[in-house]
Amino acid sequence: MGSGTRQKLDNPVMEWVDSRLPVFSLLQKEYGVFPTPKNFNYFWNFGAIAMVMLVTMIITGIVLAMNYATTATDAFDSVERIMRDVNHGWLLRYLHANGASFFFIAVYIHIFRGMYYGSYKQPRELLWMLGVLIFLLMMATAFMGYVLPWGQMSFWGATVITNLFSAIPLVGDSIVTLLWGGFSVDNPTLNRFFALHYLFPFLIVGVVFLHVWALHVTGSNNPTGVEAKGKQDTLPFHPYYTMKDSFGIVVFLIIYATFTFFLPNALGHPDNYIPADPLVTPAHIVPEWYFLPFYAILRAITFDIGIPFTDIVIIPAKLGGVLAMFGSIALLFVLPFLDKHPVRSSRYRPWFKWFLIAFTVNAFVLGLCGGKPAEGFWVPLAQLSTFYYFAFFLAVIPFLNKKEPVMALPESISAAVLEKKSAK
Amino acid sequence: MKNKMKNIKMTKMILTLGVAMLVALPNANAAESSHDIPHVDFSFKGPFGTYDRGALQRGLQVYTQVCSACHGMKYVSYRNLSDLGYNEAQIKAIAAQNSTMDGPDDEGEMFERPMRPSDAFKEPYANDKQARYANNGALPPDLSLIAKARGGGADYIYALLTGYEDAPEGVTLSSGQHWNKYMAGNKIAMAAPLSDDIIAYEDESPTTADQYAKDVSHFLMWAAEPKMEVRKRTGIKVILFLLVFAGIMYAVKKKIWADLKK
Amino acid sequence: MSVKKETNSPKTEGAHGEGETRRDFLYLTAAAFGAVGAGSVAWPLIDQMNPAADTLALSSTEVDLSPIVEGQAITVMWRGKPVFIRHRTEKEIEEARAVDITALRDKQTDEDRVQEGHEKWLVMVGICTHLGCVPAGQKDTDVKGEYDGWFCPCHGSHYDNSGRIRKGPAPKNLEVPEYTFLSDTLIKIG
C-alpha cells in the first residue's frame, strides 16, 4: 500500500486523492489486476452474491427501521403499517424478509463450495474460520430480526431459543433472565434485540472485510485445488470475474425477485401474522428454514447421557441438545484442523466427495426433520442424521486422512485446463 | 470430457437439491393444516391474478352483515375501500354508518361522532375481555390478516366456512362447540355463520352459502394482502428487466472470455 | 469445439474492428441497464420517507369557531403544525386594508388573505417563513412586534395584523392554508 510504488493516475482529481489516500490504487490492485485463477466455475460466484445480499439486507433494513416501532405494543402494528400505508413498504419488507432466506441460500452454497473444493485447507484456515464467524453472526442477526415483527413465531421462537441457555448448569437461569431483561420475553427483550439486530450487520461487514483481506493474502482456491503457479494460471479480476460475477448476481436476483414478488410468504410461517400472545403457544413451533437442520440436531438428543447401569446423569437431554447444536457449528470451525488429507479438491478425492455429498443430503434430511413435529418416525431419523453429521467430522474425515489414496494432481491450473480441452 | 461430465452432473445435483430444498422446506412448515383443503378457483391466484371487484364488494357485504358482529378488522380502514371500486362519497357514507368515541373535547368530555374514511373498521367489542365474555370464553380473532395467518389462505377460509357437519357418532360436543371437518381438532366455537339467502346481493350472483363463503374469502384475502396487485405488476416488470439484463450480462461475459481464447 | 491455443496474455486485442464495436455496444447496454436498475431501486428507498397513506388520510382537521369571541385568537394543530385562527375586530380589518401594498416585501392585499364573506376570520399557519419558529402574538400579553401583529423571537421578524411580513429576515407572509367554511362557524383545514 506504500505510495512509493504507486502509479500516477491520469485524472488530476483522482491523482490528488490517490497520492494522499491510495484508495484507487488499492481498488486497482485488489479488484482490477488482482490475479485470480482462470478456471473458476459458477460456484465461485456465491461469495460476490452473498456480498450483494448483505448490502441489500443492510439497505432495506435501514429504511424499514425508519418506519418500525420498537415496543411490544406497537411493533406488530408498525409492521402492518409498513405493509399497508408506507410508500413501497410492502416491497421493502418482502425484500428484507425474503432477502434473509436468499442470503442464507447464497452462504450455504458458498460453504458447500468451500468444503467440496477444500478451500479451508492450509494456508486458508483463518479465511475459513472468519467465514464460519460470519455465518454465526448471520444466524444471531437473523434470529433477532425474526423476533422484531412480534408475531406468534417471533415471540415463541425468542422464548424457545433464549431458553436454550437455561440448560447451562448453575448460571443458566440467570443468563436467561439477563437476556430477557425480565421474567419472560417482553418489551426489554424486543428493544435489545432491535438494537443488536441493527448493530450486528455492521460487525458482519467488518468480518467480511477481514475475510476478503485474508482471501487476498492467500489468493483464491480453484476447482483443481492446485495453487496458481504463475501468470499463465491467472487472469486479472477485472473484467473477467467482475463480469462473470455480475452475470451470476443477476441470475440469482431473478430467483430472489420471483420469491419476493410472487411467493413472498412461502418461506415464512402463517403464525407470524398472528400478533404475539404470551398466553397461547402455537401448536408447532418451527424456526425459519435456514435454522431447521440445527433445530433438528437440538431436538435429536432426547435422552440423558449418564453412566450406564446407574442413575447418574452426566448430561441431561436438554443440555445434550444444546451442546450438540453448538457443537455442530464448532465442528465447522475446526474443520481445517480435522481434515489433514494433502489433496484439496474433491475432483481428486473420490472417497471424500461421496461422503461430502452424503453429508449435504444429510443436511437436507436434517432440515426436513427440523420442520416436522418431533414425533414418530421423524425422531429416529433426526437422530440417525445427527449421528452422521458428527460422524462425518469425527470419524469419516480422520479415516480418510489415513486411508484415502492420494491421487496424482495436474501439474498446474493451465495443465488441467488444457487437458480438459483436449479431451473434448 | 470426464471433468465436463462431472461438472454437469454436479451442477444438476446441486440444482435438484436446491429446488428440493426450496419446495420441501416451506411445505414442511405449512403442511399440518393444509391437507384436504379444496382448491377454489379464485381470480387472484397465479402470477397474473387480480382481485375481482364484484367479489370484493359482495365479500364486504357479507363481512358487514355477518362477520362483523363478532370479528373486527383493525388494520383495514374505510379509506382502503377505494381498492374495492368505491368512490370518495360512497366511502364516506359507508364509514358514517358507524360511530366511534372521540375526544376529549374542549370541555374534557368524550363524545360520539360518525366514523370517517381515515378510521379503521369499527370494532365489535370494546376489548378482548368483553369479546370473550360475549362468546362463551372464545375470542373471535381479528380478520384483517386471517387469510395470511392460516395455512391454506383463502382456500382454508372458504373450506372452514363450508366445512360444518354433524358431529360423527361417539363424539360429544360441549355446549358452544360445533363440528367442522377443516378446523384443527374439528371442534370450533363459531357456529356455522352462513346459510342460503341470508344476504341480498345487489348483483346477479347466487345468494347461496357457498357463494357467500367464496366472496368473503376473496374479501379477506384482499384485506390481508391489499398490495397484491401492485406487487405482481411490479414483479412482472422487475423479472422481465432482470431476464434481459441477465442476457446482456451473459453476452458481455461471453464476449470478454471469447476474446481471451483468441 | 476444437482445440484452442492458450495465450498467456489476456489482453491480446487483435485487429477485430467489428468485434470491438460490438463489445463497446454490449458494455454500453450493460452499463445503461445497470444504471436504470439502480435508479429504480433507489426510488422506493427514498419515497418510503414521504408521508404514508395513513398520515395523508389525517391531513385535514375541522375547527368549531363559535367559542372564539371578537378580538380573540386560538391556536389549533394541523398536520403537526400550529394554525392561528383570529376573530378580527372591525378596527383591525380597517387597519389591515389601509396598508399600501406596494411597500410590502411580499405584496398581498388583506382581501387575498381571507375568504369573501368571512373577512373577520384570519386563518394562518403559525410558522415563521424565515426558519420555522412559531411567532408570538396570539395572547394579549404577547409581544406583538412593531406592526401590532406577530413577532418572531428567533430572528426578529415582524408581521402585521394580517400576518404580512413587514420587518426582519422572513421572506414571505405567514402562509394561509387551504380551508373551507362548512358552515358559518365550522371550518375544515386541509
Short mmCIF file of C-alpha atoms in Angstrom, two decimals, chain A:
data_model
loop_
_atom_site.label_atom_id
_atom_site.label_comp_id
_atom_site.label_asym_id
_atom_site.label_seq_id
_atom_site.Cartn_x
_atom_site.Cartn_y
_atom_site.Cartn_z
CA MET A 1 0.00 0.00 0.00
CA GLY A 2 3.02 2.26 0.20
CA SER A 3 2.74 5.30 -2.03
CA GLY A 4 6.30 4.77 -3.22
CA THR A 5 5.28 2.06 -5.68
CA ARG A 6 2.15 3.89 -6.71
CA GLN A 7 1.50 4.57 -10.36
CA LYS A 8 0.37 8.04 -11.30
CA LEU A 9 -3.25 8.41 -12.38
CA ASP A 10 -4.31 10.43 -15.39
CA ASN A 11 -7.28 12.13 -13.78
CA PRO A 12 -5.90 15.02 -11.67
CA VAL A 13 -8.65 14.83 -9.01
CA MET A 14 -8.21 11.09 -8.61
CA GLU A 15 -4.46 11.59 -8.56
CA TRP A 16 -4.80 14.24 -5.82
CA VAL A 17 -6.85 11.89 -3.68
CA ASP A 18 -4.76 8.85 -4.51
CA SER A 19 -1.46 10.46 -3.61
CA ARG A 20 -2.87 11.24 -0.16
CA LEU A 21 -5.02 8.16 0.36
CA PRO A 22 -4.35 5.48 -2.24
CA VAL A 23 -7.91 4.14 -2.47
CA PHE A 24 -7.87 3.96 -6.25
CA SER A 25 -4.54 2.18 -6.30
CA LEU A 26 -5.88 -0.22 -3.71
CA LEU A 27 -9.01 -0.94 -5.73
CA GLN A 28 -6.95 -1.39 -8.86
CA LYS A 29 -4.60 -3.75 -7.08
CA GLU A 30 -7.22 -5.81 -5.24
CA TYR A 31 -10.07 -5.79 -7.73
CA GLY A 32 -8.59 -4.57 -11.00
CA VAL A 33 -5.50 -6.54 -11.76
CA PHE A 34 -5.79 -8.94 -8.83
CA PRO A 35 -4.53 -12.29 -10.19
CA THR A 36 -7.37 -14.80 -10.00
CA PRO A 37 -7.24 -18.44 -11.08
CA LYS A 38 -8.63 -18.67 -14.58
CA ASN A 39 -10.60 -21.87 -14.08
CA PHE A 40 -13.36 -20.83 -11.67
CA ASN A 41 -16.74 -22.42 -12.21
CA TYR A 42 -20.04 -20.80 -11.27
CA PHE A 43 -19.73 -21.94 -7.66
CA TRP A 44 -17.22 -19.14 -7.28
CA ASN A 45 -19.99 -16.59 -7.84
CA PHE A 46 -21.54 -17.08 -4.47
CA GLY A 47 -19.11 -15.01 -2.46
CA ALA A 48 -20.00 -11.96 -4.55
CA ILE A 49 -23.69 -12.91 -4.43
CA ALA A 50 -23.54 -13.15 -0.63
CA MET A 51 -21.94 -9.73 -0.55
CA VAL A 52 -24.76 -8.30 -2.66
CA MET A 53 -27.30 -9.86 -0.33
CA LEU A 54 -25.56 -8.40 2.72
CA VAL A 55 -25.73 -4.94 1.19
CA THR A 56 -29.37 -5.48 0.20
CA MET A 57 -30.23 -6.51 3.74
CA ILE A 58 -28.48 -3.52 5.28
CA ILE A 59 -30.11 -1.02 2.93
CA THR A 60 -33.64 -2.40 3.17
CA GLY A 61 -33.14 -2.87 6.91
CA ILE A 62 -32.20 0.75 7.47
CA VAL A 63 -35.24 2.07 5.62
CA LEU A 64 -37.50 -0.38 7.44
CA ALA A 65 -36.08 0.79 10.75
CA MET A 66 -37.20 4.31 9.82
CA ASN A 67 -40.79 3.06 9.96
CA TYR A 68 -40.62 0.43 12.68
CA ALA A 69 -41.72 0.90 16.30
CA THR A 70 -39.63 -0.91 18.89
CA THR A 71 -42.19 -1.53 21.59
CA ALA A 72 -44.03 -4.72 22.31
CA THR A 73 -47.38 -2.95 22.00
CA ASP A 74 -46.64 -1.24 18.67
CA ALA A 75 -44.18 -3.50 16.85
CA PHE A 76 -46.74 -5.71 15.11
CA ASP A 77 -48.94 -2.73 14.20
CA SER A 78 -45.99 -0.80 12.83
CA VAL A 79 -45.05 -3.72 10.59
CA GLU A 80 -48.61 -3.84 9.28
CA ARG A 81 -48.45 -0.09 8.73
CA ILE A 82 -45.29 -0.65 6.69
CA MET A 83 -47.14 -3.29 4.66
CA ARG A 84 -50.24 -1.17 4.06
CA ASP A 85 -49.51 2.53 4.34
CA VAL A 86 -45.82 3.32 3.97
CA ASN A 87 -44.89 4.09 0.38
CA HIS A 88 -43.46 0.87 -1.14
CA GLY A 89 -43.36 -0.52 2.39
CA TRP A 90 -44.66 -3.92 1.29
CA LEU A 91 -41.79 -4.14 -1.20
CA LEU A 92 -39.13 -3.19 1.32
CA ARG A 93 -40.40 -5.64 3.90
CA TYR A 94 -40.78 -8.54 1.49
CA LEU A 95 -37.32 -7.81 0.10
CA HIS A 96 -35.91 -7.88 3.60
CA ALA A 97 -37.79 -10.98 4.77
CA ASN A 98 -37.01 -13.00 1.64
CA GLY A 99 -33.56 -11.44 1.44
CA ALA A 100 -32.65 -13.19 4.68
CA SER A 101 -33.53 -16.53 3.11
CA PHE A 102 -31.61 -15.79 -0.06
CA PHE A 103 -28.61 -14.54 1.89
CA PHE A 104 -28.56 -17.90 3.64
CA ILE A 105 -29.01 -19.78 0.35
CA ALA A 106 -26.01 -17.95 -1.09
CA VAL A 107 -23.94 -18.55 2.03
CA TYR A 108 -24.86 -22.23 2.26
CA ILE A 109 -23.80 -22.76 -1.34
CA HIS A 110 -20.64 -20.76 -0.64
CA ILE A 111 -19.88 -23.02 2.35
CA PHE A 112 -20.58 -26.14 0.30
CA ARG A 113 -18.21 -24.88 -2.38
CA GLY A 114 -15.53 -24.33 0.26
CA MET A 115 -15.95 -27.87 1.52
CA TYR A 116 -16.18 -29.51 -1.88
CA TYR A 117 -13.02 -27.91 -3.22
CA GLY A 118 -11.13 -27.98 0.07
CA SER A 119 -10.87 -24.21 0.24
CA TYR A 120 -10.48 -24.39 4.02
CA LYS A 121 -7.16 -26.17 3.86
CA GLN A 122 -3.75 -24.75 4.55
CA PRO A 123 -3.00 -21.85 4.01
CA ARG A 124 -6.65 -20.71 4.08
CA GLU A 125 -7.61 -21.95 7.56
CA LEU A 126 -8.11 -18.49 9.01
CA LEU A 127 -10.04 -17.38 5.94
CA TRP A 128 -12.41 -20.31 6.52
CA MET A 129 -12.72 -19.62 10.24
CA LEU A 130 -13.59 -15.99 9.60
CA GLY A 131 -16.23 -17.30 7.24
CA VAL A 132 -17.72 -19.51 9.96
CA LEU A 133 -17.70 -16.48 12.25
CA ILE A 134 -19.68 -14.55 9.63
CA PHE A 135 -22.12 -17.45 9.47
CA LEU A 136 -22.52 -17.39 13.27
CA LEU A 137 -23.12 -13.65 13.28
CA MET A 138 -25.64 -14.08 10.47
CA MET A 139 -27.53 -16.67 12.49
CA ALA A 140 -27.66 -14.38 15.50
CA THR A 141 -28.77 -11.45 13.34
CA ALA A 142 -31.41 -13.47 11.52
CA PHE A 143 -32.77 -14.86 14.77
CA MET A 144 -33.11 -11.43 16.35
CA GLY A 145 -34.57 -9.99 13.17
CA TYR A 146 -37.27 -12.64 13.12
CA VAL A 147 -38.33 -11.52 16.60
CA LEU A 148 -38.96 -7.93 15.53
CA PRO A 149 -42.38 -8.32 13.80
CA TRP A 150 -43.60 -9.60 17.17
CA GLY A 151 -45.85 -12.26 15.74
CA GLN A 152 -46.54 -15.59 17.39
CA MET A 153 -43.49 -17.29 15.85
CA SER A 154 -41.33 -14.30 16.73
CA PHE A 155 -42.35 -14.43 20.33
CA TRP A 156 -42.23 -18.17 20.81
CA GLY A 157 -39.08 -18.57 18.76
CA ALA A 158 -37.44 -16.00 21.01
CA THR A 159 -38.74 -17.77 24.09
CA VAL A 160 -37.53 -21.20 23.00
CA ILE A 161 -34.12 -20.12 21.73
CA THR A 162 -33.30 -17.91 24.71
CA ASN A 163 -34.39 -20.77 26.97
CA LEU A 164 -31.62 -22.87 25.43
CA PHE A 165 -29.24 -21.02 27.68
CA SER A 166 -31.11 -22.25 30.74
CA ALA A 167 -29.53 -25.65 30.02
CA ILE A 168 -26.18 -24.30 31.14
CA PRO A 169 -25.55 -25.72 34.62
CA LEU A 170 -25.66 -23.37 37.63
CA VAL A 171 -25.82 -19.98 35.85
CA GLY A 172 -28.27 -20.87 33.07
CA ASP A 173 -31.35 -19.29 34.59
CA SER A 174 -29.50 -16.10 35.47
CA ILE A 175 -28.24 -15.83 31.91
CA VAL A 176 -31.74 -16.23 30.53
CA THR A 177 -33.08 -13.53 32.86
CA LEU A 178 -30.26 -11.31 31.73
CA LEU A 179 -31.06 -11.91 28.07
CA TRP A 180 -34.72 -11.17 28.63
CA GLY A 181 -34.30 -8.17 30.89
CA GLY A 182 -37.28 -9.51 32.80
CA PHE A 183 -39.02 -12.73 33.68
CA SER A 184 -40.24 -13.51 30.19
CA VAL A 185 -39.65 -12.32 26.64
CA ASP A 186 -41.11 -8.84 26.71
CA ASN A 187 -40.56 -5.23 25.82
CA PRO A 188 -36.95 -5.02 27.12
CA THR A 189 -36.09 -8.15 25.11
CA LEU A 190 -37.54 -6.65 21.95
CA ASN A 191 -35.65 -3.41 22.49
CA ARG A 192 -32.26 -5.02 22.90
CA PHE A 193 -32.88 -7.42 20.02
CA PHE A 194 -33.64 -4.47 17.80
CA ALA A 195 -30.51 -2.62 18.91
CA LEU A 196 -28.38 -5.70 18.28
CA HIS A 197 -30.13 -6.57 15.04
CA TYR A 198 -29.16 -3.13 13.79
CA LEU A 199 -25.59 -3.47 15.08
CA PHE A 200 -24.65 -6.99 14.03
CA PRO A 201 -24.80 -6.46 10.26
CA PHE A 202 -22.06 -3.89 10.64
CA LEU A 203 -20.00 -6.39 12.60
CA ILE A 204 -20.60 -8.77 9.72
CA VAL A 205 -19.33 -6.13 7.32
CA GLY A 206 -16.21 -5.85 9.48
CA VAL A 207 -15.58 -9.58 9.49
CA VAL A 208 -16.33 -9.76 5.76
CA PHE A 209 -13.60 -7.18 5.29
CA LEU A 210 -11.18 -9.42 7.21
CA HIS A 211 -12.44 -12.44 5.26
CA VAL A 212 -11.70 -10.72 1.95
CA TRP A 213 -8.39 -9.42 3.24
CA ALA A 214 -7.35 -12.93 4.20
CA LEU A 215 -8.51 -14.13 0.79
CA HIS A 216 -6.33 -11.56 -0.93
CA VAL A 217 -3.31 -12.63 1.08
CA THR A 218 -3.51 -16.28 0.04
CA GLY A 219 -5.30 -15.80 -3.26
CA SER A 220 -8.32 -17.86 -4.26
CA ASN A 221 -8.52 -21.60 -4.33
CA ASN A 222 -9.85 -23.06 -7.59
CA PRO A 223 -11.65 -26.18 -8.81
CA THR A 224 -8.44 -28.16 -9.19
CA GLY A 225 -7.23 -27.27 -5.73
CA VAL A 226 -3.77 -26.77 -7.24
CA GLU A 227 -2.28 -23.38 -6.36
CA ALA A 228 -1.80 -20.92 -9.18
CA LYS A 229 1.86 -21.12 -10.12
CA GLY A 230 2.25 -18.02 -12.24
CA LYS A 231 0.75 -15.64 -14.71
CA GLN A 232 -0.27 -18.39 -17.09
CA ASP A 233 -2.67 -19.71 -14.43
CA THR A 234 -4.42 -16.47 -13.60
CA LEU A 235 -6.47 -13.66 -15.04
CA PRO A 236 -6.93 -10.12 -13.78
CA PHE A 237 -10.08 -10.00 -11.65
CA HIS A 238 -11.46 -7.24 -13.85
CA PRO A 239 -13.09 -7.62 -16.32
CA TYR A 240 -13.10 -11.41 -16.35
CA TYR A 241 -14.59 -12.07 -12.94
CA THR A 242 -16.34 -8.76 -12.40
CA MET A 243 -18.46 -9.58 -15.45
CA LYS A 244 -18.89 -13.24 -14.63
CA ASP A 245 -19.92 -12.34 -11.08
CA SER A 246 -22.32 -9.69 -12.38
CA PHE A 247 -23.99 -12.25 -14.60
CA GLY A 248 -24.29 -14.69 -11.71
CA ILE A 249 -25.66 -11.97 -9.44
CA VAL A 250 -28.39 -11.01 -11.91
CA VAL A 251 -29.43 -14.66 -12.32
CA PHE A 252 -29.59 -15.02 -8.56
CA LEU A 253 -31.63 -11.83 -8.32
CA ILE A 254 -34.18 -13.31 -10.74
CA ILE A 255 -34.88 -16.16 -8.32
CA TYR A 256 -34.88 -13.77 -5.36
CA ALA A 257 -37.34 -11.47 -7.17
CA THR A 258 -39.58 -14.42 -8.06
CA PHE A 259 -39.99 -15.20 -4.39
CA THR A 260 -40.29 -11.58 -3.30
CA PHE A 261 -42.97 -10.70 -5.82
CA PHE A 262 -44.86 -13.94 -6.36
CA LEU A 263 -44.29 -16.14 -3.31
CA PRO A 264 -43.44 -13.59 -0.63
CA ASN A 265 -44.77 -15.64 2.26
CA ALA A 266 -43.80 -19.11 1.02
CA LEU A 267 -40.64 -19.19 3.11
CA GLY A 268 -42.31 -17.73 6.19
CA HIS A 269 -44.81 -19.16 8.61
CA PRO A 270 -48.51 -18.18 8.71
CA ASP A 271 -48.46 -17.96 12.50
CA ASN A 272 -46.25 -14.92 12.34
CA TYR A 273 -49.22 -12.97 11.03
CA ILE A 274 -50.85 -13.52 14.42
CA PRO A 275 -49.78 -10.92 17.00
CA ALA A 276 -47.63 -12.31 19.82
CA ASP A 277 -49.70 -13.75 22.62
CA PRO A 278 -47.76 -14.79 25.75
CA LEU A 279 -50.69 -16.95 26.85
CA VAL A 280 -51.01 -19.17 23.78
CA THR A 281 -48.21 -21.25 22.27
CA PRO A 282 -48.67 -22.21 18.61
CA ALA A 283 -49.34 -25.89 18.02
CA HIS A 284 -45.99 -26.41 16.38
CA ILE A 285 -43.08 -24.02 16.73
CA VAL A 286 -40.60 -24.04 13.89
CA PRO A 287 -37.75 -21.67 13.19
CA GLU A 288 -37.08 -20.22 9.76
CA TRP A 289 -35.99 -22.84 7.24
CA TYR A 290 -32.31 -21.95 7.39
CA PHE A 291 -32.18 -22.99 11.04
CA LEU A 292 -34.05 -26.26 10.60
CA PRO A 293 -31.00 -28.58 10.36
CA PHE A 294 -29.60 -27.15 13.59
CA TYR A 295 -33.01 -27.24 15.20
CA ALA A 296 -33.25 -30.93 14.29
CA ILE A 297 -29.89 -31.58 15.94
CA LEU A 298 -31.09 -29.74 19.04
CA ARG A 299 -34.17 -31.91 19.29
CA ALA A 300 -32.44 -35.15 18.37
CA ILE A 301 -30.91 -35.53 21.82
CA THR A 302 -33.97 -36.88 23.57
CA PHE A 303 -32.06 -38.96 26.10
CA ASP A 304 -29.95 -38.25 29.17
CA ILE A 305 -26.34 -39.23 28.91
CA GLY A 306 -25.07 -40.84 32.06
CA ILE A 307 -23.05 -43.71 33.41
CA PRO A 308 -24.56 -46.97 32.13
CA PHE A 309 -26.39 -49.16 34.65
CA THR A 310 -26.56 -46.36 37.20
CA ASP A 311 -28.95 -43.47 37.68
CA ILE A 312 -26.15 -40.95 37.44
CA VAL A 313 -26.84 -38.40 34.72
CA ILE A 314 -23.85 -36.50 33.44
CA ILE A 315 -25.50 -34.60 30.64
CA PRO A 316 -29.27 -34.22 30.83
CA ALA A 317 -31.11 -34.37 27.49
CA LYS A 318 -31.77 -30.64 27.44
CA LEU A 319 -28.12 -29.74 27.89
CA GLY A 320 -27.15 -32.50 25.48
CA GLY A 321 -29.28 -30.97 22.74
CA VAL A 322 -27.82 -27.54 23.25
CA LEU A 323 -24.26 -28.89 23.29
CA ALA A 324 -24.93 -30.89 20.12
CA MET A 325 -26.29 -27.84 18.34
CA PHE A 326 -23.42 -25.57 19.25
CA GLY A 327 -21.02 -28.45 18.68
CA SER A 328 -22.29 -28.87 15.13
CA ILE A 329 -21.18 -25.32 14.35
CA ALA A 330 -17.96 -25.64 16.35
CA LEU A 331 -17.02 -28.60 14.16
CA LEU A 332 -17.30 -26.45 11.06
CA PHE A 333 -14.99 -24.00 12.76
CA VAL A 334 -12.25 -26.57 13.35
CA LEU A 335 -12.70 -28.39 10.04
CA PRO A 336 -9.33 -27.17 8.68
CA PHE A 337 -7.61 -28.93 11.55
CA LEU A 338 -9.59 -32.15 11.27
CA ASP A 339 -9.04 -32.70 7.56
CA LYS A 340 -5.34 -33.37 7.07
CA HIS A 341 -5.54 -35.08 3.71
CA PRO A 342 -3.00 -33.47 1.37
CA VAL A 343 -5.39 -33.16 -1.59
CA ARG A 344 -7.75 -30.19 -1.64
CA SER A 345 -10.34 -30.59 -4.33
CA SER A 346 -12.97 -33.29 -4.36
CA ARG A 347 -12.21 -33.69 -8.04
CA TYR A 348 -9.18 -35.66 -6.94
CA ARG A 349 -10.71 -37.12 -3.78
CA PRO A 350 -13.32 -39.63 -4.94
CA TRP A 351 -13.85 -41.02 -1.46
CA PHE A 352 -14.26 -37.70 0.30
CA LYS A 353 -16.51 -36.50 -2.49
CA TRP A 354 -19.14 -39.14 -1.87
CA PHE A 355 -19.01 -38.72 1.87
CA LEU A 356 -19.44 -34.98 1.39
CA ILE A 357 -22.38 -35.43 -0.96
CA ALA A 358 -23.90 -37.74 1.63
CA PHE A 359 -23.22 -35.05 4.22
CA THR A 360 -25.06 -32.50 2.08
CA VAL A 361 -28.05 -34.77 1.52
CA ASN A 362 -27.96 -35.50 5.23
CA ALA A 363 -28.17 -31.76 5.95
CA PHE A 364 -31.35 -31.60 3.86
CA VAL A 365 -32.76 -34.59 5.73
CA LEU A 366 -31.98 -32.81 8.99
CA GLY A 367 -33.76 -29.74 7.67
CA LEU A 368 -36.79 -31.82 6.82
CA CYS A 369 -36.78 -33.38 10.29
CA GLY A 370 -36.48 -29.96 11.89
CA GLY A 371 -39.62 -28.84 10.13
CA LYS A 372 -41.70 -31.79 11.31
CA PRO A 373 -43.19 -32.28 14.75
CA ALA A 374 -40.76 -34.24 16.92
CA GLU A 375 -42.76 -37.46 16.92
CA GLY A 376 -42.95 -40.91 15.38
CA PHE A 377 -40.56 -41.77 12.63
CA TRP A 378 -39.00 -38.30 12.49
CA VAL A 379 -37.26 -38.68 15.84
CA PRO A 380 -35.08 -41.70 14.99
CA LEU A 381 -34.46 -40.25 11.52
CA ALA A 382 -33.24 -36.99 13.06
CA GLN A 383 -31.07 -38.97 15.46
CA LEU A 384 -29.56 -41.02 12.66
CA SER A 385 -28.88 -37.88 10.62
CA THR A 386 -27.38 -36.13 13.63
CA PHE A 387 -25.17 -39.14 14.13
CA TYR A 388 -23.90 -38.93 10.55
CA TYR A 389 -23.36 -35.17 10.86
CA PHE A 390 -20.98 -35.73 13.75
CA ALA A 391 -19.52 -38.92 12.35
CA PHE A 392 -18.57 -37.09 9.17
CA PHE A 393 -16.30 -34.75 11.09
CA LEU A 394 -15.13 -37.07 13.84
CA ALA A 395 -14.88 -40.47 12.13
CA VAL A 396 -15.09 -40.16 8.34
CA ILE A 397 -12.56 -37.37 7.94
CA PRO A 398 -9.95 -38.91 10.27
CA PHE A 399 -10.48 -42.22 8.46
CA LEU A 400 -9.97 -40.57 5.07
CA ASN A 401 -6.86 -38.81 6.37
CA LYS A 402 -5.32 -42.22 6.79
CA LYS A 403 -6.88 -44.36 4.09
CA GLU A 404 -7.91 -42.27 1.10
CA PRO A 405 -5.30 -42.70 -1.64
CA VAL A 406 -3.51 -39.58 -2.78
CA MET A 407 -4.23 -39.19 -6.49
CA ALA A 408 -1.85 -37.64 -8.94
CA LEU A 409 -2.73 -33.97 -9.34
CA PRO A 410 -2.41 -31.91 -12.51
CA GLU A 411 0.85 -30.08 -12.66
CA SER A 412 -0.83 -26.69 -12.79
CA ILE A 413 -4.14 -25.00 -13.46
CA SER A 414 -3.13 -24.43 -17.06
CA ALA A 415 -2.23 -28.06 -17.48
CA ALA A 416 -5.61 -29.08 -16.08
CA VAL A 417 -7.44 -26.68 -18.37
CA LEU A 418 -5.51 -27.86 -21.40
CA GLU A 419 -6.18 -31.47 -20.56
CA LYS A 420 -9.85 -30.75 -20.23
CA LYS A 421 -9.90 -29.01 -23.60
CA SER A 422 -8.07 -31.70 -25.45
CA ALA A 423 -10.40 -34.30 -24.00
CA LYS A 424 -13.31 -32.70 -25.80
#
